Short mmCIF file of C-alpha atoms in Angstrom, two decimals:
data_model
loop_
_atom_site.label_atom_id
_atom_site.label_comp_id
_atom_site.label_asym_id
_atom_site.label_seq_id
_atom_site.Cartn_x
_atom_site.Cartn_y
_atom_site.Cartn_z
CA MET A 1 -73.65 51.84 -123.72
CA LEU A 2 -77.29 52.96 -123.59
CA TYR A 3 -76.42 56.39 -124.36
CA ILE A 4 -74.02 55.39 -127.12
CA TYR A 5 -76.47 53.84 -128.94
CA LEU A 6 -79.42 56.24 -128.29
CA ALA A 7 -76.82 58.99 -129.88
CA ILE A 8 -76.27 56.98 -133.01
CA VAL A 9 -80.12 56.20 -133.56
CA LEU A 10 -80.61 59.89 -132.97
CA PHE A 11 -77.61 60.65 -135.72
CA LEU A 12 -79.20 58.45 -138.25
CA LEU A 13 -82.63 59.77 -137.53
CA VAL A 14 -81.49 63.54 -138.17
CA PHE A 15 -79.87 62.52 -141.22
CA ILE A 16 -82.92 60.48 -142.59
CA VAL A 17 -85.29 63.29 -142.29
CA TRP A 18 -82.83 65.56 -143.49
CA ASN A 19 -82.48 63.29 -146.95
CA MET A 20 -86.14 62.72 -146.97
CA ILE A 21 -87.16 66.62 -147.31
CA GLN A 22 -84.17 66.96 -149.81
CA GLU A 23 -85.30 64.02 -151.63
CA LYS A 24 -87.10 64.41 -155.00
CA ASN A 25 -88.18 61.13 -155.75
CA VAL A 26 -91.53 60.13 -153.40
CA LEU A 27 -90.82 56.56 -153.23
CA LEU A 28 -87.49 57.01 -151.46
CA GLN A 29 -89.16 59.48 -149.18
CA ILE A 30 -91.88 56.60 -148.80
CA ASP A 31 -89.00 54.42 -147.58
CA ALA A 32 -87.39 56.82 -145.44
CA ALA A 33 -90.66 57.38 -143.78
CA LEU A 34 -91.18 53.92 -143.01
CA VAL A 35 -87.11 53.55 -141.60
CA VAL A 36 -88.31 56.63 -139.51
CA VAL A 37 -91.06 54.65 -137.50
CA PRO A 38 -88.67 51.76 -135.89
CA LEU A 39 -85.81 54.28 -135.02
CA VAL A 40 -88.09 56.89 -133.17
CA LEU A 41 -89.74 54.04 -131.01
CA ARG A 42 -85.96 52.93 -130.35
CA LEU A 43 -85.18 56.34 -129.40
CA LEU A 44 -87.98 56.48 -127.29
CA LEU A 45 -87.24 53.05 -125.74
CA ILE A 46 -90.58 51.49 -125.95
CA LYS A 47 -89.47 49.00 -128.24
CA MET B 1 -89.90 53.60 -160.98
CA LYS B 2 -89.79 56.91 -160.39
CA ILE B 3 -92.12 59.76 -159.03
CA GLU B 4 -90.66 63.34 -159.07
CA THR B 5 -91.75 66.10 -156.95
CA LYS B 6 -91.04 69.42 -157.20
CA LYS B 7 -92.12 70.29 -153.64
CA SER B 8 -90.28 67.45 -152.13
CA TRP B 9 -90.45 69.39 -148.13
CA LEU B 10 -94.05 69.08 -148.77
CA THR B 11 -94.41 65.49 -149.44
CA ALA B 12 -91.90 65.03 -146.75
CA ILE B 13 -94.26 66.60 -144.13
CA VAL B 14 -97.08 64.35 -145.05
CA LEU B 15 -95.13 61.45 -144.92
CA LEU B 16 -93.66 62.46 -141.51
CA CYS B 17 -97.26 63.26 -140.42
CA LEU B 18 -98.36 59.61 -141.40
CA SER B 19 -95.18 58.21 -139.63
CA ALA B 20 -96.26 60.22 -136.43
CA LEU B 21 -99.42 58.20 -136.52
CA THR B 22 -98.07 55.04 -136.96
CA ILE B 23 -95.62 55.58 -134.14
CA GLY B 24 -98.41 56.59 -132.04
CA TYR B 25 -100.61 53.83 -132.59
CA LEU B 26 -97.43 51.25 -132.12
CA ALA B 27 -96.39 53.24 -128.70
CA THR B 28 -99.87 52.26 -127.46
CA VAL B 29 -99.68 48.86 -128.20
CA PHE B 30 -96.09 48.29 -127.00
CA LEU B 31 -96.80 50.43 -123.80
CA ALA B 32 -99.69 48.37 -123.26
CA GLN B 33 -97.61 45.38 -122.50
CA ARG B 34 -96.23 46.93 -119.59
CA GLN B 35 -99.52 47.00 -117.92
CA GLU B 36 -99.50 43.98 -115.28
CA GLU B 37 -102.53 41.59 -114.62
CA PRO B 38 -104.30 42.09 -111.29
CA ILE B 39 -103.60 39.81 -108.60
CA TYR B 40 -106.06 39.63 -105.73
CA PRO B 41 -104.10 38.45 -102.44
CA GLY B 42 -105.97 36.08 -100.47
CA PRO B 43 -106.52 35.23 -96.75
CA GLY B 44 -103.32 34.02 -96.37
CA VAL B 45 -101.16 36.82 -97.37
CA THR B 46 -99.61 38.77 -94.76
CA GLU B 47 -97.08 41.24 -96.61
CA ILE B 48 -96.50 42.19 -100.27
CA LYS B 49 -92.62 42.94 -100.64
CA MET B 50 -90.43 44.00 -103.54
CA LEU B 51 -87.29 41.83 -104.65
CA SER B 52 -85.47 45.14 -104.01
CA ASP B 53 -86.16 44.66 -100.45
CA TRP B 54 -83.54 42.26 -100.58
CA TYR B 55 -81.21 43.67 -103.23
CA PRO B 56 -81.65 47.50 -103.31
CA GLY B 57 -79.89 47.46 -106.45
CA LEU B 58 -83.03 46.35 -108.41
CA LYS B 59 -85.34 49.28 -106.75
CA ASP B 60 -86.84 51.56 -109.83
CA THR B 61 -85.74 49.34 -112.26
CA ALA B 62 -87.91 46.82 -114.60
CA GLY B 63 -86.43 44.04 -112.91
CA ASP B 64 -88.04 44.84 -109.55
CA THR B 65 -90.91 42.58 -108.78
CA GLU B 66 -93.37 41.62 -106.15
CA VAL B 67 -92.78 38.92 -103.42
CA TYR B 68 -96.05 38.03 -102.05
CA VAL B 69 -95.23 36.53 -98.11
CA LEU B 70 -97.77 34.06 -96.57
CA LYS B 71 -96.28 33.85 -93.06
CA GLY B 72 -97.96 31.15 -90.75
CA ALA B 73 -98.90 31.91 -87.12
CA LYS B 74 -96.36 29.18 -86.20
CA GLU B 75 -93.16 29.27 -86.70
CA GLY B 76 -91.22 26.75 -89.12
CA ASP B 77 -89.37 26.43 -92.50
CA SER B 78 -89.80 28.36 -95.73
CA MET B 79 -90.59 27.76 -99.39
CA LEU B 80 -89.81 29.85 -102.08
CA VAL B 81 -92.11 29.74 -105.37
CA LEU B 82 -91.11 31.19 -108.49
CA GLY B 83 -93.63 31.82 -111.71
CA GLY B 84 -92.69 33.80 -114.72
CA THR B 85 -88.98 33.24 -114.84
CA HIS B 86 -89.82 32.48 -118.67
CA ALA B 87 -93.04 34.56 -119.42
CA ASN B 88 -93.96 32.46 -122.43
CA GLU B 89 -94.75 29.68 -120.10
CA PRO B 90 -97.70 30.82 -118.77
CA SER B 91 -98.61 27.78 -116.20
CA GLY B 92 -95.87 28.92 -114.00
CA LEU B 93 -97.47 32.32 -113.57
CA VAL B 94 -101.37 31.30 -113.04
CA ALA B 95 -100.08 28.71 -110.51
CA ALA B 96 -98.48 31.13 -108.45
CA VAL B 97 -101.32 33.52 -109.19
CA LEU B 98 -103.53 30.48 -107.64
CA LEU B 99 -101.32 30.28 -104.54
CA ILE B 100 -101.49 34.06 -103.77
CA GLU B 101 -105.05 33.70 -103.98
CA ASN B 102 -105.81 30.53 -102.15
CA ALA B 103 -102.95 29.25 -99.72
CA VAL B 104 -103.01 29.48 -96.32
CA VAL B 105 -99.80 28.76 -94.01
CA GLU B 106 -100.39 27.26 -90.78
CA GLU B 107 -96.53 26.77 -90.23
CA GLY B 108 -93.89 28.67 -91.84
CA THR B 109 -93.64 30.77 -94.42
CA LEU B 110 -94.47 30.86 -98.03
CA TYR B 111 -92.81 33.37 -100.54
CA VAL B 112 -94.31 33.78 -104.07
CA ILE B 113 -92.94 35.44 -106.81
CA PRO B 114 -95.10 35.18 -109.64
CA ARG B 115 -93.29 37.42 -112.59
CA ALA B 116 -89.94 36.10 -111.54
CA ASN B 117 -88.49 38.10 -114.62
CA ASN B 118 -90.74 41.10 -114.45
CA SER B 119 -89.08 42.75 -117.69
CA ALA B 120 -89.82 39.74 -119.57
CA MET B 121 -93.41 39.98 -118.73
CA THR B 122 -93.36 43.42 -121.04
CA CYS B 123 -92.62 42.16 -124.42
CA THR B 124 -92.84 38.88 -126.66
CA ASP B 125 -90.26 37.15 -128.66
CA PRO B 126 -89.67 38.77 -132.22
CA GLN B 127 -91.39 36.48 -134.93
CA GLU B 128 -93.38 33.84 -133.12
CA GLY B 129 -96.61 35.42 -133.62
CA ALA B 130 -97.72 35.13 -129.83
CA PRO B 131 -100.54 36.81 -127.93
CA THR B 132 -99.50 39.67 -125.53
CA ARG B 133 -102.36 38.26 -123.06
CA PHE B 134 -104.71 35.38 -122.26
CA THR B 135 -107.61 34.83 -120.74
CA ILE B 136 -109.26 32.32 -117.99
CA SER B 137 -112.84 32.05 -117.52
CA THR B 138 -113.84 32.10 -113.92
CA PRO B 139 -117.69 31.73 -112.61
CA ASN B 140 -117.58 35.27 -111.66
CA GLY B 141 -115.97 36.75 -114.94
CA ASP B 142 -112.99 36.40 -117.03
CA ARG B 143 -109.01 37.05 -115.74
CA TRP B 144 -106.67 38.02 -118.22
CA PHE B 145 -102.88 37.23 -117.80
CA ARG B 146 -99.71 38.48 -119.51
CA PHE B 147 -98.10 36.56 -122.29
CA GLY B 148 -94.52 37.47 -122.71
CA SER B 149 -91.13 36.72 -123.51
CA ARG B 150 -88.56 33.55 -122.75
CA ALA B 151 -85.80 36.32 -121.94
CA THR B 152 -85.52 39.89 -120.72
CA ASN B 153 -86.84 42.63 -123.04
CA PRO B 154 -83.97 44.14 -125.03
CA VAL B 155 -85.30 47.64 -123.98
CA HIS B 156 -83.94 46.88 -120.73
CA GLN B 157 -80.71 44.95 -121.52
CA TRP B 158 -78.96 45.73 -124.85
CA PRO B 159 -76.85 44.55 -126.69
CA ASP B 160 -76.58 40.96 -126.32
CA PRO B 161 -72.96 39.73 -126.98
CA GLU B 162 -71.85 37.30 -129.68
CA ILE B 163 -71.36 34.60 -126.89
CA TYR B 164 -72.78 34.38 -123.57
CA VAL B 165 -69.96 33.38 -120.87
CA HIS B 166 -71.65 32.29 -117.43
CA ALA B 167 -69.95 34.14 -114.73
CA THR B 168 -68.97 31.71 -112.28
CA SER B 169 -68.65 28.74 -114.25
CA GLY B 170 -67.03 30.05 -117.50
CA GLN B 171 -69.75 28.08 -119.75
CA ARG B 172 -70.19 29.49 -122.96
CA LEU B 173 -73.91 29.93 -124.67
CA SER B 174 -75.59 32.04 -127.43
CA GLY B 175 -75.63 35.60 -126.96
CA SER B 176 -79.17 36.07 -126.47
CA GLU B 177 -79.18 33.61 -123.60
CA THR B 178 -77.52 36.42 -122.36
CA ARG B 179 -81.40 37.94 -121.13
CA ASN B 180 -82.36 34.48 -119.92
CA LEU B 181 -83.02 34.51 -116.04
CA ASN B 182 -82.72 30.72 -115.97
CA ARG B 183 -79.18 30.92 -117.15
CA ALA B 184 -78.14 33.97 -115.18
CA TYR B 185 -78.10 32.25 -111.71
CA PRO B 186 -76.56 32.59 -108.90
CA GLY B 187 -76.51 35.98 -110.22
CA ARG B 188 -73.93 38.78 -109.25
CA THR B 189 -74.03 42.65 -108.15
CA ASP B 190 -71.52 43.98 -111.27
CA GLY B 191 -73.29 41.91 -113.73
CA ASN B 192 -75.62 42.75 -116.58
CA PHE B 193 -79.41 43.40 -115.64
CA THR B 194 -80.86 39.66 -115.62
CA GLU B 195 -77.69 38.73 -113.53
CA LYS B 196 -78.71 41.12 -111.11
CA ILE B 197 -82.43 39.92 -111.24
CA ALA B 198 -80.96 36.28 -110.47
CA TYR B 199 -78.87 37.75 -107.60
CA GLY B 200 -81.87 39.35 -105.88
CA VAL B 201 -83.48 35.63 -105.77
CA ALA B 202 -80.53 34.23 -104.71
CA GLU B 203 -79.88 36.83 -101.86
CA LEU B 204 -83.88 36.35 -100.90
CA ILE B 205 -83.27 32.84 -100.27
CA ARG B 206 -79.79 33.35 -98.29
CA GLN B 207 -81.46 36.20 -96.25
CA GLU B 208 -84.66 34.51 -95.22
CA ASP B 209 -83.07 31.05 -95.04
CA VAL B 210 -85.28 29.67 -97.65
CA ALA B 211 -85.57 25.45 -97.19
CA ILE B 212 -87.09 24.65 -100.50
CA GLU B 213 -86.83 26.57 -103.79
CA MET B 214 -89.70 25.31 -106.75
CA ASP B 215 -89.41 27.24 -109.97
CA LEU B 216 -92.19 26.64 -111.99
CA HIS B 217 -91.59 26.42 -115.75
CA GLU B 218 -93.04 24.65 -119.12
CA ALA B 219 -91.74 22.91 -122.05
CA SER B 220 -92.63 22.06 -125.75
CA PRO B 221 -94.26 18.70 -126.01
CA GLU B 222 -91.07 17.85 -128.44
CA TYR B 223 -88.40 18.71 -125.46
CA PRO B 224 -87.23 15.61 -123.85
CA THR B 225 -87.17 17.19 -120.19
CA ILE B 226 -91.29 17.61 -119.76
CA ASN B 227 -93.70 16.68 -117.43
CA ALA B 228 -90.72 16.36 -114.85
CA MET B 229 -89.23 17.51 -111.53
CA VAL B 230 -85.47 18.47 -111.83
CA ALA B 231 -83.77 18.30 -108.38
CA HIS B 232 -80.05 19.18 -107.55
CA GLU B 233 -78.29 16.35 -105.89
CA ASP B 234 -78.88 17.69 -102.40
CA ALA B 235 -82.78 17.63 -103.11
CA MET B 236 -83.14 14.38 -105.00
CA LEU B 237 -84.63 12.61 -101.82
CA LEU B 238 -87.17 14.98 -101.06
CA ALA B 239 -88.10 15.33 -104.93
CA ASN B 240 -87.99 11.59 -105.00
CA SER B 241 -90.63 11.68 -102.24
CA ALA B 242 -92.45 14.09 -103.75
CA ILE B 243 -93.17 12.36 -106.86
CA ILE B 244 -94.33 9.11 -105.11
CA ASN B 245 -96.86 11.26 -103.37
CA MET B 246 -98.20 12.90 -106.36
CA ALA B 247 -98.49 9.38 -108.30
CA LEU B 248 -101.02 8.65 -105.25
CA GLU B 249 -102.75 12.03 -106.40
CA GLY B 250 -102.89 10.52 -110.13
CA VAL B 251 -100.20 12.65 -111.34
CA SER B 252 -97.55 10.57 -113.42
CA ILE B 253 -94.36 12.69 -113.38
CA GLY B 254 -90.58 11.73 -113.92
CA ILE B 255 -87.60 12.83 -112.39
CA GLU B 256 -84.38 14.27 -113.77
CA PRO B 257 -81.24 14.90 -111.76
CA SER B 258 -79.87 18.44 -112.43
CA PRO B 259 -76.83 18.18 -114.76
CA THR B 260 -73.69 19.13 -112.98
CA ASN B 261 -72.30 20.81 -116.15
CA LEU B 262 -75.26 22.97 -117.28
CA HIS B 263 -75.05 26.31 -115.48
CA GLY B 264 -76.88 29.24 -114.79
CA LEU B 265 -80.31 27.24 -113.68
CA THR B 266 -82.02 27.63 -110.47
CA HIS B 267 -81.89 23.80 -109.84
CA ARG B 268 -78.24 23.68 -110.18
CA GLU B 269 -76.87 27.15 -108.96
CA LEU B 270 -79.53 27.98 -106.11
CA GLY B 271 -78.47 24.14 -104.91
CA ASP B 272 -74.75 25.05 -105.18
CA PHE B 273 -74.73 28.64 -104.12
CA THR B 274 -77.46 28.54 -101.24
CA ASP B 275 -78.58 26.16 -98.59
CA THR B 276 -82.09 25.53 -100.38
CA TYR B 277 -83.62 22.26 -101.69
CA ALA B 278 -83.57 23.45 -105.24
CA LEU B 279 -86.21 21.75 -107.47
CA LEU B 280 -87.69 22.75 -111.13
CA MET B 281 -90.97 21.61 -112.54
CA GLU B 282 -91.99 21.23 -116.34
CA THR B 283 -95.32 20.69 -117.71
CA SER B 284 -96.05 20.75 -121.29
CA ASN B 285 -96.96 23.61 -123.34
CA PRO B 286 -97.72 23.61 -127.05
CA SER B 287 -97.85 27.49 -127.45
CA GLN B 288 -94.21 27.42 -127.18
CA GLY B 289 -93.36 24.67 -129.39
CA ARG B 290 -91.67 24.45 -132.83
CA LEU B 291 -94.41 22.76 -134.23
CA ARG B 292 -97.27 24.47 -133.76
CA GLY B 293 -99.76 26.51 -135.71
CA ARG B 294 -101.64 29.37 -135.02
CA THR B 295 -100.91 30.87 -131.66
CA ASP B 296 -103.45 32.90 -129.97
CA SER B 297 -105.06 33.25 -126.46
CA GLU B 298 -107.48 30.33 -126.77
CA MET B 299 -104.30 27.65 -127.80
CA VAL B 300 -102.28 28.94 -124.68
CA VAL B 301 -105.47 28.16 -122.58
CA THR B 302 -106.66 24.76 -124.29
CA GLY B 303 -103.45 23.64 -125.25
CA LYS B 304 -105.46 22.13 -128.37
CA ASP B 305 -103.18 22.25 -131.67
CA LYS B 306 -103.70 20.14 -134.79
CA PHE B 307 -100.43 20.24 -135.87
CA TYR B 308 -99.33 18.23 -132.15
CA VAL B 309 -101.90 15.76 -132.78
CA LYS B 310 -99.92 15.06 -136.26
CA ALA B 311 -96.54 14.81 -134.54
CA ALA B 312 -97.92 12.65 -131.61
CA GLU B 313 -99.14 10.22 -134.53
CA TYR B 314 -95.58 10.23 -136.21
CA GLY B 315 -94.00 9.30 -132.62
CA ARG B 316 -92.44 12.82 -132.54
CA LEU B 317 -93.23 13.97 -129.00
CA TYR B 318 -92.32 12.99 -125.42
CA VAL B 319 -95.77 13.24 -124.06
CA PRO B 320 -99.29 11.66 -125.15
CA TYR B 321 -100.97 14.15 -127.26
CA ASP B 322 -104.52 13.99 -128.93
CA GLU B 323 -107.39 16.29 -129.91
CA ALA B 324 -108.20 17.12 -125.95
CA GLY B 325 -104.63 19.09 -125.84
CA HIS B 326 -103.11 20.07 -122.85
CA PRO B 327 -105.43 22.66 -121.20
CA ILE B 328 -103.78 25.05 -118.66
CA SER B 329 -106.08 23.67 -115.87
CA MET B 330 -104.15 20.47 -115.94
CA ARG B 331 -100.62 22.09 -116.27
CA VAL B 332 -101.44 24.43 -113.56
CA ALA B 333 -102.85 21.56 -111.16
CA ARG B 334 -99.69 19.72 -111.63
CA HIS B 335 -97.69 22.60 -110.71
CA ILE B 336 -99.75 23.29 -107.51
CA CYS B 337 -99.96 19.61 -106.90
CA GLY B 338 -96.18 19.32 -107.20
CA VAL B 339 -95.81 22.38 -104.65
CA THR B 340 -98.14 20.93 -102.25
CA GLN B 341 -96.75 17.73 -102.56
CA VAL B 342 -92.94 18.80 -102.01
CA ALA B 343 -93.94 20.78 -98.89
CA ALA B 344 -95.82 17.31 -97.64
CA ALA B 345 -92.67 15.14 -98.15
CA PHE B 346 -90.45 17.76 -96.65
CA ASN B 347 -92.64 17.45 -93.60
CA GLU B 348 -92.86 13.29 -93.67
CA LEU B 349 -88.89 12.95 -94.23
CA GLY B 350 -88.17 14.97 -91.04
CA LEU B 351 -86.31 17.97 -92.83
CA GLY B 352 -88.36 20.41 -91.26
CA ASN B 353 -92.03 21.92 -90.80
CA LEU B 354 -94.08 23.89 -93.45
CA VAL B 355 -97.69 23.46 -93.06
CA MET B 356 -100.21 24.82 -96.04
CA THR B 357 -103.67 24.59 -96.12
CA ASN B 358 -107.00 25.62 -98.45
CA ILE B 359 -104.86 24.71 -101.46
CA PRO B 360 -107.01 22.64 -104.07
CA SER B 361 -106.14 19.34 -105.08
CA TYR B 362 -104.89 18.06 -108.54
CA ALA B 363 -108.42 16.24 -108.88
CA GLU B 364 -110.51 19.41 -107.85
CA MET B 365 -108.33 21.61 -110.35
CA GLU B 366 -107.83 19.48 -113.23
CA GLY B 367 -110.62 20.21 -115.38
CA ASP B 368 -111.45 23.89 -114.33
CA ILE B 369 -109.01 26.18 -112.17
CA GLY B 370 -111.66 29.32 -113.07
CA PRO B 371 -113.18 28.60 -109.56
CA TYR B 372 -110.10 28.76 -107.57
CA LEU B 373 -108.85 32.00 -109.32
CA ALA B 374 -110.39 34.98 -107.31
CA PRO B 375 -113.38 37.33 -109.18
CA PRO B 376 -112.09 39.98 -111.01
CA ALA B 377 -112.69 43.45 -109.83
CA ALA B 378 -115.49 45.35 -111.15
#
């Protein structure tokens, strides 16, 4: 279960960062940067 | 609003750097919660073991926790004291530490687990605004203690089911209770992480033939089971004798029979599934209540809160409450008095022999427990 969860988190993280690089609207890029924070903390099993 | 950029990769890199800085800072904050407060074993401690010594399935997990053994020179009966079952109920932890640092056993054995749910010590409850630690002043400097969560850290056990079904009874509770150690007893080896911790505690009791188990808790002032000793039916005579002894020491405390239809709790399952006399104590802790205001280290220690004063004026509480609050010294003193008097009642009733000394009295501790905590290491 844990590894499935981590795989889902990683999958989301990769797509969010990819979209962030493609995105032309800076405000949406900021949104993505905020979402990245909890996802990385989750991926590292810190929080 | 739309702010366009032509070099989206450049802004993305800048923003990712800011994210990385934020992650670094937050990681430091959250990982600091995994640091354990120092405990200085007193003259009575003969051995420090781990819960995995009784249930190896916990080894190298966040559920493994220290078990302090205070063995007397003479053979006798044994008692297990649990602090930190709920890590947001701090007087249980501090009372356990105070026993470790002071008690000397002459006859029998005292087992003390200060952080029964070690995982719950590593996080706080979401949206509660609780501190991660609190400080108690001693004559030789401040001692800090961890303030944690009611339940196991979700990092160690996830996800919660919609409904938690207690294994041995089939009782159905809300999903988050699946991480509540005091709903997981008697535990099982093929259960979830919290059930394995509960199994470890039950195994200690079974393997060491522990005669008395005392689980030290706290409750919010608006909760009806408060300033009470909850007893399994087999332990009712022992509890009755103990609370009379406590009354003679000036501690007013009620007695509650363990409900037969509420499962997973120490006072029910350890009484049913082991031969121990299973008891649980509750004191009054405003810092975990629903009616409280700002929650910080000072409030945890002083137990003072103006909103509880108002609630008391409206008659909404189950305990007297005024501007003096419910300080942690008084709450810890109640727990220690309970442990002492249960052991005394056990001997007086001829149920066995467990003789402990060097434990301060309620009157000595009520105003200030600081002098009875070991000086912090330099």
